[in-house]
Amino acid sequence: MKSLKKGAFWAGWAVVLLTHVYMLAFGLPEGQMVAHAVLNLVAAALLVYAWLS
């Protein structure tokens, strides 16, 4: 169970980091805004799960 918590934590940070690096490097066209928001919500859920468990 501890490895799942650790994996969720690092996966959440990886999603945040990668989506923001992509956004800064290539820009964020209007068609990708929803995907960016959804990925960051998933990342937030993973980070909250890791924090609360």
PDB file of C-alpha atoms in Angstrom:
ATOM      1  CA  MET A   1       0.000   0.000   0.000  1.00  0.00           C
ATOM      2  CA  LYS A   2       2.885   2.361   0.709  1.00  0.00           C
ATOM      3  CA  SER A   3       4.208   1.934  -2.829  1.00  0.00           C
ATOM      4  CA  LEU A   4       0.776   2.859  -4.251  1.00  0.00           C
ATOM      5  CA  LYS A   5       0.803   6.057  -2.191  1.00  0.00           C
ATOM      6  CA  LYS A   6       4.325   6.873  -3.336  1.00  0.00           C
ATOM      7  CA  GLY A   7       3.450   6.079  -6.965  1.00  0.00           C
ATOM      8  CA  ALA A   8       0.352   8.291  -6.834  1.00  0.00           C
ATOM      9  CA  PHE A   9       2.416  11.134  -5.389  1.00  0.00           C
ATOM     10  CA  TRP A  10       5.114  10.972  -8.061  1.00  0.00           C
ATOM     11  CA  ALA A  11       2.636  10.364 -10.898  1.00  0.00           C
ATOM     12  CA  GLY A  12       0.685  13.443  -9.808  1.00  0.00           C
ATOM     13  CA  TRP A  13       3.786  15.626  -9.769  1.00  0.00           C
ATOM     14  CA  ALA A  14       4.965  14.190 -13.092  1.00  0.00           C
ATOM     15  CA  VAL A  15       1.651  15.089 -14.746  1.00  0.00           C
ATOM     16  CA  VAL A  16       1.774  18.627 -13.352  1.00  0.00           C
ATOM     17  CA  LEU A  17       5.391  19.113 -14.367  1.00  0.00           C
ATOM     18  CA  LEU A  18       5.053  17.640 -17.854  1.00  0.00           C
ATOM     19  CA  THR A  19       1.825  19.450 -18.735  1.00  0.00           C
ATOM     20  CA  HIS A  20       3.246  22.786 -17.638  1.00  0.00           C
ATOM     21  CA  VAL A  21       6.579  22.290 -19.377  1.00  0.00           C
ATOM     22  CA  TYR A  22       4.658  21.380 -22.546  1.00  0.00           C
ATOM     23  CA  MET A  23       2.470  24.451 -22.161  1.00  0.00           C
ATOM     24  CA  LEU A  24       5.469  26.749 -21.683  1.00  0.00           C
ATOM     25  CA  ALA A  25       7.503  25.178 -24.488  1.00  0.00           C
ATOM     26  CA  PHE A  26       4.842  24.804 -27.182  1.00  0.00           C
ATOM     27  CA  GLY A  27       1.976  26.992 -26.071  1.00  0.00           C
ATOM     28  CA  LEU A  28      -1.510  25.778 -25.355  1.00  0.00           C
ATOM     29  CA  PRO A  29      -3.920  25.962 -28.289  1.00  0.00           C
ATOM     30  CA  GLU A  30      -7.581  26.367 -27.489  1.00  0.00           C
ATOM     31  CA  GLY A  31      -8.279  22.755 -28.469  1.00  0.00           C
ATOM     32  CA  GLN A  32      -5.906  21.446 -25.795  1.00  0.00           C
ATOM     33  CA  MET A  33      -7.203  23.475 -22.865  1.00  0.00           C
ATOM     34  CA  VAL A  34      -9.771  20.892 -21.795  1.00  0.00           C
ATOM     35  CA  ALA A  35      -7.220  18.067 -21.907  1.00  0.00           C
ATOM     36  CA  HIS A  36      -4.776  20.185 -19.904  1.00  0.00           C
ATOM     37  CA  ALA A  37      -7.426  20.919 -17.282  1.00  0.00           C
ATOM     38  CA  VAL A  38      -8.511  17.271 -17.034  1.00  0.00           C
ATOM     39  CA  LEU A  39      -4.922  16.049 -16.683  1.00  0.00           C
ATOM     40  CA  ASN A  40      -4.294  18.566 -13.919  1.00  0.00           C
ATOM     41  CA  LEU A  41      -7.481  17.536 -12.110  1.00  0.00           C
ATOM     42  CA  VAL A  42      -6.326  13.911 -12.281  1.00  0.00           C
ATOM     43  CA  ALA A  43      -2.943  14.992 -10.937  1.00  0.00           C
ATOM     44  CA  ALA A  44      -4.635  16.856  -8.090  1.00  0.00           C
ATOM     45  CA  ALA A  45      -6.691  13.772  -7.252  1.00  0.00           C
ATOM     46  CA  LEU A  46      -3.539  11.630  -7.177  1.00  0.00           C
ATOM     47  CA  LEU A  47      -1.764  14.115  -4.916  1.00  0.00           C
ATOM     48  CA  VAL A  48      -4.749  14.332  -2.552  1.00  0.00           C
ATOM     49  CA  TYR A  49      -4.972  10.536  -2.447  1.00  0.00           C
ATOM     50  CA  ALA A  50      -1.269  10.296  -1.588  1.00  0.00           C
ATOM     51  CA  TRP A  51      -1.616  12.973   1.070  1.00  0.00           C
ATOM     52  CA  LEU A  52      -4.720  11.513   2.744  1.00  0.00           C
ATOM     53  CA  SER A  53      -3.790   7.838   2.693  1.00  0.00           C
TER      54      SER A  53
END
